Structure formats: C-alpha cells, structure tokens
Short mmCIF file of C-alpha atoms in Angstrom, two decimals:
data_model
loop_
_atom_site.label_atom_id
_atom_site.label_comp_id
_atom_site.label_asym_id
_atom_site.label_seq_id
_atom_site.Cartn_x
_atom_site.Cartn_y
_atom_site.Cartn_z
CA MET A 12 -34.44 79.07 -9.42
CA SER A 13 -37.51 76.73 -9.11
CA ASP A 14 -39.42 75.41 -11.71
CA ALA A 15 -42.57 76.74 -10.18
CA LYS A 16 -41.10 80.30 -9.74
CA GLU A 17 -39.91 79.92 -13.48
CA THR A 18 -43.18 78.56 -14.76
CA SER A 19 -45.02 81.80 -12.73
CA ARG A 20 -42.33 83.87 -14.22
CA GLN A 21 -42.59 82.86 -17.80
CA ALA A 22 -46.83 83.25 -17.10
CA LEU A 23 -46.09 87.02 -16.55
CA LEU A 24 -43.84 87.35 -19.04
CA ARG A 25 -46.56 86.08 -21.48
CA ARG A 26 -49.48 88.26 -19.77
CA GLY A 27 -46.72 91.23 -20.09
CA PHE A 28 -46.35 90.18 -23.96
CA LEU A 29 -50.48 90.16 -24.40
CA LEU A 30 -50.59 93.39 -22.49
CA GLU A 31 -48.39 95.10 -25.27
CA TYR A 32 -49.99 93.46 -28.20
CA GLY A 33 -53.47 94.60 -27.01
CA THR A 34 -52.44 98.49 -26.59
CA LEU A 35 -50.42 97.87 -29.92
CA GLY A 36 -53.35 97.04 -31.74
CA TRP A 37 -55.62 99.22 -30.06
CA ASN A 38 -53.10 102.21 -30.81
CA VAL A 39 -52.76 101.37 -34.56
CA ILE A 40 -56.53 101.28 -34.90
CA GLY A 41 -56.96 104.68 -32.91
CA ILE A 42 -54.62 106.29 -35.31
CA VAL A 43 -57.00 105.84 -38.13
CA VAL A 44 -59.99 106.71 -36.40
CA LEU A 45 -58.51 109.95 -34.61
CA ALA A 46 -57.31 110.85 -37.85
CA VAL A 47 -60.71 111.04 -39.70
CA ALA A 48 -62.28 112.14 -36.71
CA ALA A 49 -59.60 114.83 -36.34
CA LEU A 50 -59.58 115.61 -40.07
CA ALA A 51 -63.34 115.99 -39.81
CA ALA A 52 -63.66 118.44 -37.15
CA LYS A 53 -60.58 120.19 -37.58
CA SER A 54 -59.71 119.43 -34.09
CA VAL A 55 -56.01 120.00 -32.31
CA ALA A 56 -57.04 117.61 -29.37
CA LEU A 57 -58.20 115.25 -31.16
CA ALA A 58 -54.77 115.32 -33.67
CA GLY A 59 -52.65 115.36 -30.74
CA PHE A 60 -54.59 112.58 -29.08
CA GLY A 61 -53.86 110.71 -32.37
CA LEU A 62 -50.01 111.81 -32.08
CA ASP A 63 -49.88 110.64 -28.33
CA SER A 64 -51.51 107.25 -29.49
CA LEU A 65 -48.28 106.96 -32.06
CA VAL A 66 -46.12 107.41 -28.79
CA GLU A 67 -48.03 104.72 -27.22
CA ILE A 68 -47.45 102.94 -30.28
CA GLY A 69 -43.88 103.42 -29.50
CA ALA A 70 -43.52 102.88 -26.50
CA SER A 71 -45.47 99.31 -26.40
CA THR A 72 -42.82 98.54 -29.29
CA VAL A 73 -40.05 99.20 -26.70
CA VAL A 74 -41.47 97.32 -24.06
CA ILE A 75 -41.83 94.04 -26.34
CA TRP A 76 -38.33 94.63 -27.34
CA GLU A 77 -37.59 94.88 -23.58
CA LEU A 78 -39.37 91.92 -22.40
CA SER A 79 -37.72 89.90 -25.15
CA GLY A 80 -34.28 90.32 -23.36
CA THR A 81 -32.74 91.53 -20.05
CA GLY A 82 -29.67 93.77 -18.95
CA GLU A 83 -29.72 96.88 -17.26
CA ASP A 84 -28.45 98.60 -20.69
CA ARG A 85 -31.11 97.88 -22.43
CA ARG A 86 -33.53 98.68 -19.68
CA ARG A 87 -31.73 102.25 -19.54
CA ARG A 88 -32.31 102.80 -23.41
CA ALA A 89 -36.08 101.43 -23.50
CA LEU A 90 -36.75 104.33 -20.71
CA ARG A 91 -34.88 106.98 -22.71
CA LEU A 92 -36.74 106.17 -26.19
CA ILE A 93 -40.18 106.33 -23.96
CA GLY A 94 -39.46 109.61 -22.90
CA VAL A 95 -38.21 111.15 -25.63
CA GLY A 96 -41.45 110.41 -27.21
CA PHE A 97 -42.90 112.01 -24.63
CA ALA A 98 -40.79 115.60 -24.89
CA LEU A 99 -41.45 115.34 -29.10
CA LEU A 100 -45.06 115.07 -28.44
CA SER A 101 -45.19 118.00 -25.43
CA GLY A 102 -43.50 120.38 -27.84
CA TYR A 103 -45.54 119.40 -31.02
CA LEU A 104 -48.95 120.56 -28.81
CA LEU A 105 -47.63 123.27 -26.89
CA VAL A 106 -47.14 125.03 -30.25
CA GLN A 107 -50.30 123.72 -32.17
CA SER A 108 -52.19 124.47 -29.30
CA THR A 109 -51.24 127.92 -29.02
CA TRP A 110 -51.59 128.79 -32.80
CA VAL A 111 -55.34 127.66 -32.37
CA LEU A 112 -55.87 130.04 -29.07
CA ILE A 113 -54.27 132.97 -31.06
CA SER A 114 -55.90 132.50 -34.33
CA GLY A 115 -59.42 131.83 -32.75
CA PHE A 116 -60.03 128.72 -35.05
CA ARG A 117 -63.30 127.02 -34.18
CA PRO A 118 -63.32 123.72 -34.41
CA HIS A 119 -66.68 121.01 -36.13
CA HIS A 120 -68.42 118.67 -33.36
CA ALA A 121 -66.73 115.80 -33.11
CA PRO A 122 -69.28 112.44 -32.87
CA LEU A 123 -66.53 110.24 -33.99
CA GLY A 124 -64.04 111.59 -31.51
CA ILE A 125 -66.10 111.82 -28.63
CA GLY A 126 -67.15 107.82 -29.16
CA TRP A 127 -63.70 106.44 -29.62
CA THR A 128 -61.89 108.73 -26.99
CA ALA A 129 -64.25 107.66 -24.35
CA LEU A 130 -64.11 103.89 -25.32
CA THR A 131 -60.36 104.76 -25.58
CA ALA A 132 -60.52 105.78 -21.79
CA VAL A 133 -61.87 102.87 -20.20
CA VAL A 134 -59.84 100.23 -22.68
CA MET A 135 -56.56 102.06 -21.08
CA PHE A 136 -57.36 102.00 -17.57
CA ALA A 137 -57.85 98.53 -18.08
CA LEU A 138 -54.61 98.04 -19.70
CA ALA A 139 -53.00 100.30 -17.07
CA PHE A 140 -54.47 98.25 -13.92
CA GLY A 141 -53.00 94.95 -15.86
CA LYS A 142 -49.49 96.54 -16.57
CA ALA A 143 -49.35 97.67 -13.17
CA ARG A 144 -49.65 94.53 -11.46
CA THR A 145 -47.95 92.26 -14.54
CA GLY A 146 -44.73 94.92 -13.82
CA ALA A 147 -44.78 94.99 -10.08
CA ALA A 148 -45.10 90.95 -10.07
CA LEU A 149 -41.77 90.91 -12.56
CA ASP A 150 -39.87 93.48 -10.70
CA ASN A 151 -39.69 95.27 -14.33
CA PRO A 152 -39.66 98.81 -14.45
CA VAL A 153 -40.08 99.54 -18.02
CA LEU A 154 -43.58 97.71 -17.46
CA ARG A 155 -44.29 99.26 -14.78
CA THR A 156 -43.43 102.74 -16.53
CA GLU A 157 -45.32 101.62 -19.64
CA GLY A 158 -47.68 101.07 -17.72
CA ARG A 159 -47.99 104.93 -15.92
CA VAL A 160 -47.63 106.28 -20.19
CA THR A 161 -51.19 103.63 -20.78
CA LEU A 162 -53.00 105.08 -17.27
CA ILE A 163 -51.56 108.80 -18.45
CA ASP A 164 -53.18 107.98 -21.98
CA GLY A 165 -56.85 106.96 -20.34
CA LEU A 166 -56.74 109.97 -18.28
CA LEU A 167 -55.77 112.18 -21.36
CA ALA A 168 -58.85 110.48 -23.38
CA VAL A 169 -61.08 111.87 -20.67
CA ALA A 170 -59.54 115.50 -20.90
CA VAL A 171 -60.28 114.96 -24.55
CA LEU A 172 -63.61 113.66 -24.28
CA LEU A 173 -64.38 116.66 -21.99
CA GLY A 174 -62.98 119.13 -24.38
CA LEU A 175 -64.89 117.78 -27.20
CA VAL A 176 -68.29 117.57 -25.27
CA LEU A 177 -67.53 120.76 -24.31
CA ASN A 178 -67.63 122.44 -27.40
CA ALA A 179 -70.54 119.86 -28.90
CA LEU A 180 -72.84 121.11 -26.17
CA ALA A 181 -71.80 124.65 -25.02
CA GLY A 182 -69.85 125.93 -27.81
CA LEU A 183 -67.20 126.07 -25.74
CA TRP A 184 -64.41 126.30 -28.97
CA TRP A 185 -61.32 127.06 -26.66
CA ALA A 186 -62.00 123.63 -24.53
CA ASP A 187 -60.53 121.93 -27.45
CA PRO A 188 -57.03 123.81 -27.32
CA ALA A 189 -57.37 123.70 -23.63
CA ALA A 190 -57.56 119.59 -24.05
CA GLY A 191 -54.25 120.27 -25.51
CA TYR A 192 -52.70 121.51 -22.85
CA VAL A 193 -53.85 118.87 -20.33
CA LEU A 194 -52.19 116.80 -22.97
CA VAL A 195 -48.93 119.18 -23.32
CA TYR A 196 -48.44 119.14 -18.93
CA TYR A 197 -49.05 115.28 -19.08
CA ALA A 198 -46.46 114.77 -21.75
CA ALA A 199 -43.90 117.05 -20.31
CA ARG A 200 -43.73 115.91 -16.75
CA GLU A 201 -44.05 112.10 -17.74
CA ALA A 202 -40.71 112.99 -20.03
CA LYS A 203 -39.09 115.30 -17.34
CA GLU A 204 -39.38 112.02 -14.79
CA ILE A 205 -38.33 109.45 -17.24
CA LEU A 206 -35.31 111.11 -19.07
CA GLY A 207 -34.22 112.06 -15.24
CA ASP A 208 -34.42 109.14 -13.71
CA HIS A 209 -32.26 107.62 -16.78
#
C-alpha cells in the first residue's frame, strides 16, 4: 500500500471514529433527556425511543471496537451484536405498545420530547450520511450497517415526533403507542436483515 493510500485510509478511520463518538455522545445525553421526558409524559413512544438510543450506544461501541482491529471474525461478531440489540428492542416495544393500546392509557403532552426528537432527527440524518460515505470509502460493512442503524434512528425520531405532535395538538392518544409500533417494525426488520446475513 502506498503512503498516500495509507494516509487517506488513516484519515477515513479517524473520521469513522469521530462519527461514532459523536453518535455515542448524543445518545448518552439522549437517554437522560428521553427518560425525563418519558416519565413526565408517561409516553411509551419516548420510552421506546430511549431504548433505541441505548441500542444505538451499543452499536456505536461495537463499531468503535471493530474499527480498532480487523478480521472477518471480529466483523461478524460486531454485526451479530447489533442485530441482537435490535431483536430485543423489537420484542420489548411490541409488548409495551400493545399493553398501552389495550389498557387505553393516555399519555400527557411532551414538549421536551417534541423538541428533543426534532433535533435528534436532524443530527441522526447528518451522522448517517457521514457514516455511509466513510463506510463505503473504507469498504467497511460494519460502519455501513451502523450507518443504516443511525438513519433508522433518524426516521424513528420523525415517527415519534409525529405521534407526540398528534397527541399534543389533536388529542390522538393512540398515536403515541402507534409510533411505538413503527419502532417495532424497523427494529425487527433490521434485526432480521443483520442476523440473516451474518
């Protein structure tokens, strides 16, 4: 490998680490914000999104671990860990959203949740774009996969935001657990795709 290629690869690796550390930091703060917002509003969607942030923390940690070393075995294990996290999230949200709908539980308004999910959507879309480009340039399937996880995190933020806004503006209480089902679908799809391939 030429010096120029090695220098370029090192720069891409640094960018990959920065993107992952940025995601990690955002989600650590997010868990605290979402816990406060979910408890205040008694919102299953916000609680689920907080758990999704926990999975994203795990995924970022796995990618940082994978970027620190190479090898197909390490990549396979890294992807499997991300997939298992999504499978667990999907199962939890399915049970929780169903319970909320059956019981007819009405969540309160969540201004903090609305503000945080709107901001999170923007941040996650930007991070996902950076990870997709960097993962492709490095030809790193783990970084590319985690970039999809981050993109889904952004889409889920939009879904949760929509549920919160519908509840706040139109009193549609069922929009909150419905947003939880959106998270179930995406988490299950990601788990199936990741675990099916690896």
